[in-house]
PDB file of C-alpha atoms and ligand atoms in Angstrom:
ATOM      1  CA  MET A 252       0.000   0.000   0.000  1.00 48.00           C
ATOM      2  CA  ILE A 253       1.248   3.427  -0.880  1.00 54.00           C
ATOM      3  CA  ASP A 254       1.280   5.835   1.992  1.00 62.00           C
ATOM      4  CA  LEU A 255       0.332   9.167   0.457  1.00 62.00           C
ATOM      5  CA  TYR A 256       1.825  11.086   3.339  1.00 66.00           C
ATOM      6  CA  ASP A 257       5.227   9.464   2.742  1.00 70.00           C
ATOM      7  CA  LEU A 258       4.910  10.086  -0.952  1.00 70.00           C
ATOM      8  CA  TYR A 259       4.220  13.748  -0.365  1.00 74.00           C
ATOM      9  CA  GLN A 260       7.074  14.030   2.084  1.00 83.00           C
ATOM     10  CA  GLU A 261       9.352  12.474  -0.517  1.00 88.00           C
ATOM     11  CA  LEU A 262       8.328  15.072  -3.102  1.00 90.00           C
ATOM     12  CA  ILE A 263       9.058  17.917  -0.695  1.00 92.00           C
ATOM     13  CA  LEU A 264      12.439  16.406   0.225  1.00 92.00           C
ATOM     14  CA  ASP A 265      13.305  15.908  -3.425  1.00 94.00           C
ATOM     15  CA  HIS A 266      12.520  19.515  -4.326  1.00 96.00           C
ATOM     16  CA  ASN A 267      14.510  20.686  -1.334  1.00 94.00           C
ATOM     17  CA  ARG A 268      17.523  18.628  -2.358  1.00 95.00           C
ATOM     18  CA  ARG A 269      17.306  19.514  -6.032  1.00 97.00           C
ATOM     19  CA  PRO A 270      15.376  22.778  -6.341  1.00 97.00           C
ATOM     20  CA  ARG A 271      14.100  23.438  -9.848  1.00 97.00           C
ATOM     21  CA  ASN A 272      14.587  26.861 -11.451  1.00 98.00           C
ATOM     22  CA  ARG A 273      16.849  28.116  -8.688  1.00 98.00           C
ATOM     23  CA  ARG A 274      18.759  30.815 -10.471  1.00 97.00           C
ATOM     24  CA  LYS A 275      18.650  34.533 -10.999  1.00 97.00           C
ATOM     25  CA  LEU A 276      16.891  35.652 -14.162  1.00 96.00           C
ATOM     26  CA  GLU A 277      18.932  38.186 -16.114  1.00 93.00           C
ATOM     27  CA  ASP A 278      16.075  40.146 -17.681  1.00 93.00           C
ATOM     28  CA  PRO A 279      12.926  39.539 -15.643  1.00 96.00           C
ATOM     29  CA  SER A 280       9.690  41.408 -16.340  1.00 95.00           C
ATOM     30  CA  CYS A 281       9.288  41.734 -12.614  1.00 95.00           C
ATOM     31  CA  GLN A 282      10.750  40.485  -9.385  1.00 95.00           C
ATOM     32  CA  ALA A 283      10.064  40.704  -5.683  1.00 96.00           C
ATOM     33  CA  GLU A 284      11.693  39.741  -2.439  1.00 96.00           C
ATOM     34  CA  GLY A 285      10.021  37.868   0.356  1.00 97.00           C
ATOM     35  CA  TYR A 286      11.052  37.319   3.954  1.00 96.00           C
ATOM     36  CA  ASN A 287       9.510  35.135   6.608  1.00 96.00           C
ATOM     37  CA  PRO A 288      10.906  36.353   9.948  1.00 95.00           C
ATOM     38  CA  LEU A 289       9.266  33.495  11.859  1.00 94.00           C
ATOM     39  CA  CYS A 290      11.592  30.996  10.237  1.00 95.00           C
ATOM     40  CA  GLY A 291      14.252  33.128   8.560  1.00 96.00           C
ATOM     41  CA  ASP A 292      13.284  32.131   5.015  1.00 97.00           C
ATOM     42  CA  ARG A 293      14.327  34.514   2.277  1.00 97.00           C
ATOM     43  CA  VAL A 294      13.321  34.259  -1.349  1.00 97.00           C
ATOM     44  CA  THR A 295      13.556  36.395  -4.457  1.00 97.00           C
ATOM     45  CA  VAL A 296      11.187  35.504  -7.281  1.00 97.00           C
ATOM     46  CA  TYR A 297      11.925  36.442 -10.884  1.00 97.00           C
ATOM     47  CA  LEU A 298       9.217  36.307 -13.528  1.00 97.00           C
ATOM     48  CA  LYS A 299       9.219  36.833 -17.237  1.00 97.00           C
ATOM     49  CA  ILE A 300       5.767  37.676 -18.525  1.00 96.00           C
ATOM     50  CA  GLU A 301       5.054  37.938 -22.235  1.00 95.00           C
ATOM     51  CA  ASP A 302       1.570  38.530 -23.662  1.00 94.00           C
ATOM     52  CA  SER A 303       0.081  37.807 -20.226  1.00 95.00           C
ATOM     53  CA  VAL A 304       1.777  34.414 -20.084  1.00 96.00           C
ATOM     54  CA  VAL A 305       4.385  33.522 -17.482  1.00 97.00           C
ATOM     55  CA  THR A 306       7.113  32.280 -19.799  1.00 97.00           C
ATOM     56  CA  GLU A 307       9.832  32.040 -17.163  1.00 98.00           C
ATOM     57  CA  ALA A 308       9.799  31.728 -13.390  1.00 98.00           C
ATOM     58  CA  THR A 309      12.857  31.338 -11.200  1.00 98.00           C
ATOM     59  CA  PHE A 310      13.811  31.971  -7.607  1.00 98.00           C
ATOM     60  CA  ASP A 311      16.808  32.514  -5.449  1.00 97.00           C
ATOM     61  CA  GLY A 312      17.310  32.576  -1.722  1.00 96.00           C
ATOM     62  CA  SER A 313      17.683  30.352   1.269  1.00 94.00           C
ATOM     63  CA  GLY A 314      15.328  28.882   3.775  1.00 95.00           C
ATOM     64  CA  CYS A 315      13.972  25.739   5.344  1.00 94.00           C
ATOM     65  CA  ALA A 316      13.049  22.616   3.382  1.00 93.00           C
ATOM     66  CA  ILE A 317       9.395  23.568   3.078  1.00 93.00           C
ATOM     67  CA  SER A 318      10.048  27.097   1.813  1.00 96.00           C
ATOM     68  CA  THR A 319      12.640  25.878  -0.701  1.00 97.00           C
ATOM     69  CA  ALA A 320      10.476  23.025  -1.974  1.00 96.00           C
ATOM     70  CA  SER A 321       7.490  25.346  -2.192  1.00 97.00           C
ATOM     71  CA  ALA A 322       9.455  27.910  -4.209  1.00 98.00           C
ATOM     72  CA  SER A 323      10.699  25.153  -6.497  1.00 98.00           C
ATOM     73  CA  LEU A 324       7.206  23.765  -7.071  1.00 97.00           C
ATOM     74  CA  MET A 325       5.744  27.268  -7.426  1.00 98.00           C
ATOM     75  CA  THR A 326       8.096  28.127 -10.298  1.00 98.00           C
ATOM     76  CA  GLU A 327       7.310  24.797 -11.978  1.00 97.00           C
ATOM     77  CA  SER A 328       3.592  25.354 -11.527  1.00 97.00           C
ATOM     78  CA  VAL A 329       3.268  28.895 -12.869  1.00 97.00           C
ATOM     79  CA  LYS A 330       5.710  28.556 -15.748  1.00 98.00           C
ATOM     80  CA  GLY A 331       3.826  28.330 -19.034  1.00 97.00           C
ATOM     81  CA  LYS A 332       0.541  29.421 -17.442  1.00 96.00           C
ATOM     82  CA  SER A 333      -1.417  32.525 -18.264  1.00 96.00           C
ATOM     83  CA  LEU A 334      -1.160  35.221 -15.608  1.00 95.00           C
ATOM     84  CA  GLU A 335      -4.850  34.668 -14.826  1.00 94.00           C
ATOM     85  CA  ASP A 336      -4.305  30.943 -14.219  1.00 95.00           C
ATOM     86  CA  ALA A 337      -1.207  31.645 -12.134  1.00 96.00           C
ATOM     87  CA  LYS A 338      -3.223  34.018  -9.951  1.00 95.00           C
ATOM     88  CA  ALA A 339      -6.038  31.483  -9.636  1.00 94.00           C
ATOM     89  CA  LEU A 340      -3.480  28.898  -8.563  1.00 95.00           C
ATOM     90  CA  PHE A 341      -2.128  31.270  -5.917  1.00 95.00           C
ATOM     91  CA  ARG A 342      -5.645  31.800  -4.533  1.00 92.00           C
ATOM     92  CA  LYS A 343      -6.353  28.057  -4.475  1.00 93.00           C
ATOM     93  CA  PHE A 344      -3.015  27.225  -2.878  1.00 94.00           C
ATOM     94  CA  HIS A 345      -3.423  29.957  -0.291  1.00 93.00           C
ATOM     95  CA  GLY A 346      -6.985  28.802   0.419  1.00 91.00           C
ATOM     96  CA  MET A 347      -5.877  25.211   0.891  1.00 90.00           C
ATOM     97  CA  LEU A 348      -3.205  26.203   3.400  1.00 91.00           C
ATOM     98  CA  THR A 349      -5.280  28.670   5.380  1.00 89.00           C
ATOM     99  CA  GLY A 350      -8.252  26.339   5.630  1.00 80.00           C
ATOM    100  CA  GLN A 351     -10.433  28.490   3.427  1.00 76.00           C
ATOM    101  CA  SER A 352     -10.452  25.891   0.719  1.00 65.00           C
ATOM    102  CA  ILE A 353     -12.525  27.008  -2.194  1.00 63.00           C
ATOM    103  CA  GLU A 354     -14.327  24.012  -3.598  1.00 61.00           C
ATOM    104  CA  THR A 355     -14.539  25.116  -7.142  1.00 58.00           C
ATOM    105  CA  ALA A 356     -13.836  23.609 -10.499  1.00 54.00           C
ATOM    106  CA  ASP A 357     -12.650  26.981 -11.747  1.00 66.00           C
ATOM    107  CA  GLY A 358      -9.050  27.542 -12.611  1.00 69.00           C
ATOM    108  CA  PRO A 359      -6.195  25.094 -12.880  1.00 82.00           C
ATOM    109  CA  ASP A 360      -5.766  21.970 -10.779  1.00 88.00           C
ATOM    110  CA  LEU A 361      -3.412  22.183  -7.841  1.00 92.00           C
ATOM    111  CA  GLY A 362      -1.759  18.992  -9.039  1.00 91.00           C
ATOM    112  CA  LYS A 363       1.527  18.397  -7.247  1.00 91.00           C
ATOM    113  CA  LEU A 364       0.853  21.399  -5.018  1.00 94.00           C
ATOM    114  CA  GLU A 365      -1.548  19.263  -2.991  1.00 89.00           C
ATOM    115  CA  VAL A 366       1.606  17.886  -1.418  1.00 88.00           C
ATOM    116  CA  PHE A 367       1.398  20.892   0.909  1.00 91.00           C
ATOM    117  CA  SER A 368      -2.159  20.232   2.074  1.00 86.00           C
ATOM    118  CA  GLY A 369      -0.865  18.598   5.277  1.00 83.00           C
ATOM    119  CA  VAL A 370       1.040  21.767   6.174  1.00 86.00           C
ATOM    120  CA  CYS A 371      -2.153  23.516   7.279  1.00 82.00           C
ATOM    121  CA  ARG A 372      -2.041  21.331  10.396  1.00 81.00           C
ATOM    122  CA  PHE A 373       1.208  23.095  11.335  1.00 84.00           C
ATOM    123  CA  PRO A 374       0.294  26.802  11.473  1.00 84.00           C
ATOM    124  CA  ALA A 375       3.909  27.862  12.045  1.00 85.00           C
ATOM    125  CA  ARG A 376       4.909  26.286   8.725  1.00 90.00           C
ATOM    126  CA  VAL A 377       2.117  27.782   6.642  1.00 93.00           C
ATOM    127  CA  LYS A 378       4.144  30.950   6.120  1.00 95.00           C
ATOM    128  CA  CYS A 379       7.081  28.848   4.905  1.00 95.00           C
ATOM    129  CA  ALA A 380       4.896  27.174   2.296  1.00 95.00           C
ATOM    130  CA  THR A 381       3.184  30.347   1.112  1.00 96.00           C
ATOM    131  CA  LEU A 382       6.221  32.673   1.111  1.00 97.00           C
ATOM    132  CA  ALA A 383       7.236  32.067  -2.516  1.00 98.00           C
ATOM    133  CA  TRP A 384       3.631  32.449  -3.637  1.00 98.00           C
ATOM    134  CA  HIS A 385       3.114  35.739  -1.809  1.00 97.00           C
ATOM    135  CA  THR A 386       6.381  36.915  -3.320  1.00 97.00           C
ATOM    136  CA  ALA A 387       5.338  35.888  -6.843  1.00 97.00           C
ATOM    137  CA  ASN A 388       2.038  37.641  -6.252  1.00 96.00           C
ATOM    138  CA  ALA A 389       3.847  40.796  -5.196  1.00 96.00           C
ATOM    139  CA  ALA A 390       6.002  40.566  -8.330  1.00 96.00           C
ATOM    140  CA  TRP A 391       3.174  40.380 -10.823  1.00 95.00           C
ATOM    141  CA  GLU A 392       1.027  42.932  -8.970  1.00 92.00           C
ATOM    142  CA  LYS A 393       3.968  45.320  -9.046  1.00 83.00           C
ATOM    143  CA  ARG A 394       4.337  44.798 -12.773  1.00 78.00           C
ATOM    144  CA  GLU A 395       0.740  45.772 -13.367  1.00 62.00           C
ATOM    145  CA  THR A 396       1.181  49.079 -11.635  1.00 59.00           C
ATOM    146  CA  VAL A 397       4.088  49.940 -13.926  1.00 52.00           C
ATOM    147  CA  VAL A 398       3.152  51.683 -17.120  1.00 52.00           C
ATOM    148  CA  SER A 399       4.460  49.761 -20.083  1.00 50.00           C
ATOM    149  CA  THR A 400       5.164  51.329 -23.439  1.00 54.00           C
ATOM    150  CA  GLU A 401       5.536  47.996 -25.207  1.00 51.00           C
TER     151      GLU A 401
HETATM  152 ZN1  LIG B 778      10.597  28.061   6.853  1.00 96.89          ZN
END
């Protein structure tokens, strides 16, 4: 029998050991820095957005296993998605972790991100898991307040 909890743990450990997209982006459309003082996690998220599609998403920083794995999975999840879908994913992910789960068929599936559903039982770790997402959200919101002449 497969123990889902172990499976999920394994995914988090794997992304912590080998974070995907952990590099600075040379010419991002937007970027933001996030800090979680409760745990000491720091993350910088870089996004490239073209025609309202997130074409590149990377991160840099250091933190605990959960914050690193979450940043890694966040960049994998939003890359290639429309900005609208990426925002919907952020809302769903945030809802799942804060216990305000929105049971809706709208928007993209959480997919691998459900690995973090158990984190809501550990309130102190919720900020670790959501840090990269809040930072990505700050990055794309910032971009929208900048007037573009493109
Ligand atoms: Zn942390």
